[in-house]
Amino acid sequence: MAKILSVLSGKGGTGKSTISAALAVSLAARGHRVMAVDLDIGLRSLDLLLGMENRIIFDIGDILAGRCELQAACVPHPKYPNLRLLCPPISSRAEPAKELAALIRRAAEGVDYLLLDLPAGLGLSVRMAQELSDLCIAVTTPDLVTVRDTRTTLDLVLKAGPKPCRLVINKVNRAAMRAGGIIDLDELMDRIGAPLLGVIPMDPYIASDGVSLPSEKQRSGQTQKILDAMAGRICGEYVPLVLRSL
Ligand SMILES: Nc1ncnc2c1ncn2[C@@H]1O[C@H](COP(=O)(O)OP(=O)(O)OP(=O)(O)O)[C@@H](O)[C@H]1O
Ligand SMILES: [Mg+2]
């Protein structure tokens, strides 16, 4: 049974899908069996971010409607066959089915890590994180509104019982940080109440291309190293944070 990692944030656009795709690739590149599950029903993005948009024939809706078996909808990545992707319907306004959690548990069988890319908002994401996750990865940007919102989201998840949580601070402006112009990272961790998994700078490569299949140049770039280090920490390795070089 896989370790289930929920990637969540109450606010939209913090980078949940970008980070889910990158972590899925990094974990697979380390040789782990990974299932990436996009739960942004009607607004999916992992297929695009992983360069797999033309490979998805069946989705979660098809499984739940009995049109295909689970395995038929779990599509292997072209470069990393040990990474598979399970997508939600591309357009749907239907309420997520009650059987969704059970389906995800089944998808977690026989893999090492299942990454849940959760949608913005407090409903489905909080419920799925409560029910399924072994580790909640809360993604925030350094602005005060998103920080408070991330705290609220985690508080809601933890109402159902304690769970390990880690924090990712994304889209950090290097220049502002060097000049001390943004919220202090220690203070940010205190406000949210979760230890850091990683700090990711605002990166023009991500904004333009996504991070799914980085070119050699990008792979050797600092953002990729940060994402690989985050994957290492998820696997239990000690990888020190190097904040000064941001
Ligand atoms: N570190 C970064 N530097 C620059 N751009 C980034 C970074 N992280 C994410 N982005 C960009 O921010 C936008 C939102 O990212 P993404 O879709 O991953 O967020 P999300 O939290 O999944 O959004 P949603 O809540 O809509 O699902 C995208 O255009 C993405 O390329
Ligand atoms: Mg998303």
Short mmCIF file of C-alpha atoms and ligand atoms in Angstrom, two decimals:
data_model
loop_
_atom_site.label_atom_id
_atom_site.label_comp_id
_atom_site.label_asym_id
_atom_site.label_seq_id
_atom_site.Cartn_x
_atom_site.Cartn_y
_atom_site.Cartn_z
CA MET A 1 0.00 0.00 0.00
CA ALA A 2 1.37 3.38 -1.01
CA LYS A 3 2.14 6.29 1.22
CA ILE A 4 -0.55 8.81 0.22
CA LEU A 5 0.64 12.40 -0.10
CA SER A 6 -2.02 15.13 -0.39
CA VAL A 7 -0.91 18.36 -2.01
CA LEU A 8 -3.32 21.08 -0.94
CA SER A 9 -3.94 24.78 -0.31
CA GLY A 10 -7.21 26.56 0.21
CA LYS A 11 -6.35 29.29 -2.31
CA GLY A 12 -6.03 28.61 -6.01
CA GLY A 13 -2.89 29.08 -8.06
CA THR A 14 -0.33 28.50 -5.31
CA GLY A 15 1.43 25.84 -7.40
CA LYS A 16 -0.14 22.59 -6.15
CA SER A 17 -0.31 20.95 -9.58
CA THR A 18 3.13 22.16 -10.66
CA ILE A 19 4.64 20.77 -7.46
CA SER A 20 2.63 17.52 -7.64
CA ALA A 21 3.87 16.91 -11.20
CA ALA A 22 7.46 17.73 -10.26
CA LEU A 23 7.44 15.54 -7.15
CA ALA A 24 5.85 12.66 -9.08
CA VAL A 25 8.64 12.86 -11.68
CA SER A 26 11.39 13.20 -9.05
CA LEU A 27 10.09 10.23 -7.04
CA ALA A 28 9.78 8.13 -10.20
CA ALA A 29 13.28 9.15 -11.31
CA ARG A 30 14.50 7.72 -7.99
CA GLY A 31 12.99 4.39 -8.99
CA HIS A 32 9.83 4.46 -6.86
CA ARG A 33 6.48 3.28 -8.19
CA VAL A 34 4.33 6.40 -8.24
CA MET A 35 0.64 7.00 -8.90
CA ALA A 36 -0.26 10.63 -9.57
CA VAL A 37 -3.96 11.34 -9.08
CA ASP A 38 -5.45 14.63 -10.25
CA LEU A 39 -8.62 15.37 -8.27
CA ASP A 40 -9.40 18.76 -9.80
CA ILE A 41 -12.63 17.50 -11.29
CA GLY A 42 -13.45 19.42 -14.47
CA LEU A 43 -10.26 21.51 -14.25
CA ARG A 44 -7.52 18.91 -14.48
CA SER A 45 -3.94 19.85 -15.29
CA LEU A 46 -1.54 17.00 -14.44
CA ASP A 47 -2.07 15.45 -17.89
CA LEU A 48 -0.69 18.62 -19.47
CA LEU A 49 2.03 19.18 -16.89
CA LEU A 50 3.26 15.61 -17.34
CA GLY A 51 3.10 15.85 -21.15
CA MET A 52 0.43 13.12 -21.27
CA GLU A 53 -2.64 14.96 -22.53
CA ASN A 54 -2.88 12.81 -25.68
CA ARG A 55 -2.62 9.53 -23.78
CA ILE A 56 -5.66 9.82 -21.51
CA ILE A 57 -8.56 7.74 -22.82
CA PHE A 58 -10.36 6.77 -19.61
CA ASP A 59 -10.76 8.80 -16.44
CA ILE A 60 -12.09 8.48 -12.90
CA GLY A 61 -15.63 9.16 -14.16
CA ASP A 62 -15.38 6.18 -16.52
CA ILE A 63 -14.25 3.88 -13.71
CA LEU A 64 -17.06 5.01 -11.40
CA ALA A 65 -19.62 4.60 -14.19
CA GLY A 66 -18.35 1.06 -14.87
CA ARG A 67 -17.09 1.89 -18.39
CA CYS A 68 -13.56 0.67 -17.66
CA GLU A 69 -11.42 -1.06 -15.06
CA LEU A 70 -9.20 0.99 -12.76
CA GLN A 71 -6.00 -0.22 -14.47
CA ALA A 72 -7.18 0.99 -17.90
CA ALA A 73 -7.37 4.56 -16.56
CA CYS A 74 -3.94 4.49 -14.87
CA VAL A 75 -1.73 5.59 -17.74
CA PRO A 76 2.05 5.06 -17.68
CA HIS A 77 4.30 8.04 -18.30
CA PRO A 78 6.21 7.83 -21.61
CA LYS A 79 9.61 8.45 -20.02
CA TYR A 80 9.05 6.94 -16.55
CA PRO A 81 6.83 3.82 -16.88
CA ASN A 82 6.92 3.45 -13.08
CA LEU A 83 4.92 6.71 -12.89
CA ARG A 84 1.24 6.41 -13.76
CA LEU A 85 -1.43 9.06 -13.96
CA LEU A 86 -5.11 8.85 -13.07
CA CYS A 87 -7.20 11.81 -14.22
CA PRO A 88 -10.64 13.17 -13.39
CA PRO A 89 -13.12 13.96 -16.17
CA ILE A 90 -12.01 16.92 -18.25
CA SER A 91 -15.37 18.60 -17.85
CA SER A 92 -17.84 17.73 -15.15
CA ARG A 93 -20.04 19.56 -12.71
CA ALA A 94 -21.12 16.40 -10.98
CA GLU A 95 -20.65 16.06 -7.23
CA PRO A 96 -17.71 13.75 -6.55
CA ALA A 97 -19.00 10.26 -5.87
CA LYS A 98 -18.95 8.73 -2.42
CA GLU A 99 -16.85 5.88 -3.83
CA LEU A 100 -14.00 8.24 -4.71
CA ALA A 101 -11.96 7.60 -1.55
CA ALA A 102 -12.30 3.83 -1.95
CA LEU A 103 -11.22 4.10 -5.58
CA ILE A 104 -8.11 6.08 -4.62
CA ARG A 105 -7.24 3.51 -1.96
CA ARG A 106 -7.44 0.83 -4.65
CA ALA A 107 -5.18 2.92 -6.91
CA ALA A 108 -2.65 3.05 -4.05
CA GLU A 109 -2.25 -0.73 -4.03
CA GLY A 110 1.05 -1.92 -5.44
CA VAL A 111 2.76 1.49 -5.63
CA ASP A 112 5.16 3.21 -3.25
CA TYR A 113 3.75 6.75 -3.36
CA LEU A 114 0.35 8.06 -4.40
CA LEU A 115 0.32 11.82 -4.95
CA LEU A 116 -3.06 13.51 -4.71
CA ASP A 117 -3.20 16.85 -6.52
CA LEU A 118 -6.18 18.44 -4.75
CA PRO A 119 -8.30 21.32 -6.05
CA ALA A 120 -8.49 24.77 -4.47
CA GLY A 121 -11.29 25.28 -1.95
CA LEU A 122 -12.16 23.68 1.34
CA GLY A 123 -14.77 21.03 0.51
CA LEU A 124 -13.45 18.03 -1.40
CA SER A 125 -9.80 18.79 -0.65
CA VAL A 126 -10.24 18.85 3.11
CA ARG A 127 -12.36 15.70 3.04
CA MET A 128 -9.90 13.77 0.87
CA ALA A 129 -6.88 14.95 2.89
CA GLN A 130 -8.62 13.90 6.10
CA GLU A 131 -9.72 10.52 4.81
CA LEU A 132 -6.72 9.47 2.76
CA SER A 133 -3.47 11.22 3.41
CA ASP A 134 -0.47 9.88 5.29
CA LEU A 135 1.24 13.23 4.74
CA CYS A 136 -0.33 16.61 3.94
CA ILE A 137 1.86 18.88 1.82
CA ALA A 138 0.47 22.38 2.21
CA VAL A 139 1.54 24.78 -0.52
CA THR A 140 1.54 28.48 0.19
CA THR A 141 2.92 31.62 -1.38
CA PRO A 142 4.59 34.09 0.98
CA ASP A 143 1.79 36.70 1.02
CA LEU A 144 -0.22 37.18 4.20
CA VAL A 145 -3.63 36.29 2.76
CA THR A 146 -2.46 32.97 1.32
CA VAL A 147 -0.53 32.18 4.49
CA ARG A 148 -3.64 32.67 6.65
CA ASP A 149 -5.71 30.67 4.21
CA THR A 150 -3.21 27.79 4.28
CA ARG A 151 -3.36 27.77 8.07
CA THR A 152 -7.17 27.65 7.96
CA THR A 153 -7.08 24.76 5.50
CA LEU A 154 -4.65 22.72 7.60
CA ASP A 155 -6.65 23.46 10.77
CA LEU A 156 -9.74 22.04 9.08
CA VAL A 157 -7.90 18.93 7.93
CA LEU A 158 -6.47 18.36 11.41
CA LYS A 159 -9.89 18.67 13.05
CA ALA A 160 -10.45 15.05 12.06
CA GLY A 161 -7.30 13.97 13.92
CA PRO A 162 -3.54 14.54 13.92
CA LYS A 163 -1.58 13.98 10.72
CA PRO A 164 1.97 14.72 9.61
CA CYS A 165 2.04 18.00 7.64
CA ARG A 166 4.85 19.71 5.74
CA LEU A 167 4.93 23.16 4.24
CA VAL A 168 6.09 24.27 0.80
CA ILE A 169 6.60 27.98 0.26
CA ASN A 170 6.34 28.62 -3.47
CA LYS A 171 6.91 31.59 -5.75
CA VAL A 172 9.39 33.24 -3.45
CA ASN A 173 10.82 36.37 -4.98
CA ARG A 174 14.60 36.04 -4.63
CA ALA A 175 15.34 39.75 -4.80
CA ALA A 176 12.66 40.66 -2.25
CA MET A 177 13.88 37.89 0.02
CA ARG A 178 17.49 39.00 -0.18
CA ALA A 179 16.37 42.53 0.65
CA GLY A 180 14.28 41.22 3.56
CA GLY A 181 11.18 42.61 1.90
CA ILE A 182 8.91 39.60 2.32
CA ILE A 183 7.60 37.77 5.34
CA ASP A 184 10.32 36.01 7.31
CA LEU A 185 10.34 32.26 6.64
CA ASP A 186 10.53 31.33 10.32
CA GLU A 187 7.55 33.54 11.06
CA LEU A 188 5.70 32.00 8.16
CA MET A 189 6.32 28.48 9.45
CA ASP A 190 5.15 29.58 12.91
CA ARG A 191 1.98 31.08 11.50
CA ILE A 192 1.13 27.90 9.64
CA GLY A 193 2.44 25.51 12.25
CA ALA A 194 4.09 22.99 9.95
CA PRO A 195 7.78 22.26 9.27
CA LEU A 196 9.26 23.11 5.89
CA LEU A 197 9.51 20.62 3.06
CA GLY A 198 10.96 23.19 0.67
CA VAL A 199 11.16 26.78 -0.51
CA ILE A 200 10.76 27.30 -4.25
CA PRO A 201 11.68 30.55 -5.95
CA MET A 202 9.59 32.33 -8.55
CA ASP A 203 11.01 30.67 -11.66
CA PRO A 204 10.41 31.95 -15.20
CA TYR A 205 10.99 28.42 -16.62
CA ILE A 206 8.06 27.08 -14.61
CA ALA A 207 5.83 29.96 -15.58
CA SER A 208 6.53 29.39 -19.27
CA ASP A 209 6.92 25.61 -19.69
CA GLY A 210 5.78 23.77 -16.59
CA VAL A 211 8.27 21.48 -14.91
CA SER A 212 7.20 18.05 -16.05
CA LEU A 213 9.92 17.08 -18.48
CA PRO A 214 12.68 19.55 -17.84
CA SER A 215 15.38 20.05 -20.40
CA GLU A 216 18.90 19.22 -19.27
CA LYS A 217 19.45 22.90 -18.61
CA GLN A 218 16.40 23.08 -16.35
CA ARG A 219 17.20 19.76 -14.67
CA SER A 220 20.52 21.09 -13.54
CA GLY A 221 18.86 24.35 -12.53
CA GLN A 222 18.32 25.35 -8.95
CA THR A 223 14.54 24.90 -8.91
CA GLN A 224 14.88 21.32 -10.09
CA LYS A 225 17.47 20.66 -7.39
CA ILE A 226 15.07 22.06 -4.80
CA LEU A 227 12.25 19.82 -6.07
CA ASP A 228 14.55 16.77 -6.08
CA ALA A 229 15.62 17.61 -2.53
CA MET A 230 11.95 17.76 -1.50
CA ALA A 231 11.42 14.30 -3.00
CA GLY A 232 14.44 13.08 -1.01
CA ARG A 233 12.96 14.45 2.22
CA ILE A 234 9.65 12.72 1.45
CA CYS A 235 11.63 9.47 1.15
CA GLY A 236 13.04 10.08 4.63
CA GLU A 237 16.48 11.31 3.62
CA TYR A 238 18.15 14.15 5.47
CA VAL A 239 18.64 16.90 2.89
CA PRO A 240 19.50 20.24 4.49
CA LEU A 241 17.62 23.35 3.37
CA VAL A 242 19.90 25.84 1.68
CA LEU A 243 17.92 29.04 1.95
CA ARG A 244 20.84 31.42 1.61
CA SER A 245 21.47 30.53 -2.01
CA LEU A 246 17.93 31.47 -3.08
N1 LIG B 1 7.71 28.59 -8.58
C1 LIG B 1 7.01 29.09 -9.58
N2 LIG B 1 7.51 30.09 -10.35
C2 LIG B 1 6.79 30.62 -11.36
N3 LIG B 1 5.56 30.23 -11.71
C3 LIG B 1 5.00 29.24 -11.00
C4 LIG B 1 5.68 28.61 -9.90
N4 LIG B 1 4.87 27.65 -9.40
C5 LIG B 1 3.74 27.68 -10.14
N5 LIG B 1 3.81 28.62 -11.11
C6 LIG B 1 2.79 29.00 -12.09
O1 LIG B 1 1.64 29.43 -11.35
C7 LIG B 1 0.46 29.04 -12.04
C8 LIG B 1 -0.42 28.21 -11.11
O2 LIG B 1 0.26 27.00 -10.84
P1 LIG B 1 -0.55 25.65 -10.59
O3 LIG B 1 -1.56 25.41 -11.65
O4 LIG B 1 0.47 24.60 -10.33
O5 LIG B 1 -1.28 26.06 -9.24
P2 LIG B 1 -2.46 25.28 -8.52
O6 LIG B 1 -2.30 25.59 -7.07
O7 LIG B 1 -2.46 23.86 -8.91
O8 LIG B 1 -3.73 26.01 -9.12
P3 LIG B 1 -5.26 25.56 -8.94
O9 LIG B 1 -5.62 25.98 -7.54
O10 LIG B 1 -5.97 26.35 -9.98
O11 LIG B 1 -5.32 24.09 -9.13
C9 LIG B 1 0.90 28.29 -13.29
O12 LIG B 1 0.92 29.20 -14.37
C10 LIG B 1 2.31 27.84 -12.94
O13 LIG B 1 3.14 27.68 -14.08
MG MG B 2 -4.06 22.66 -9.69
#
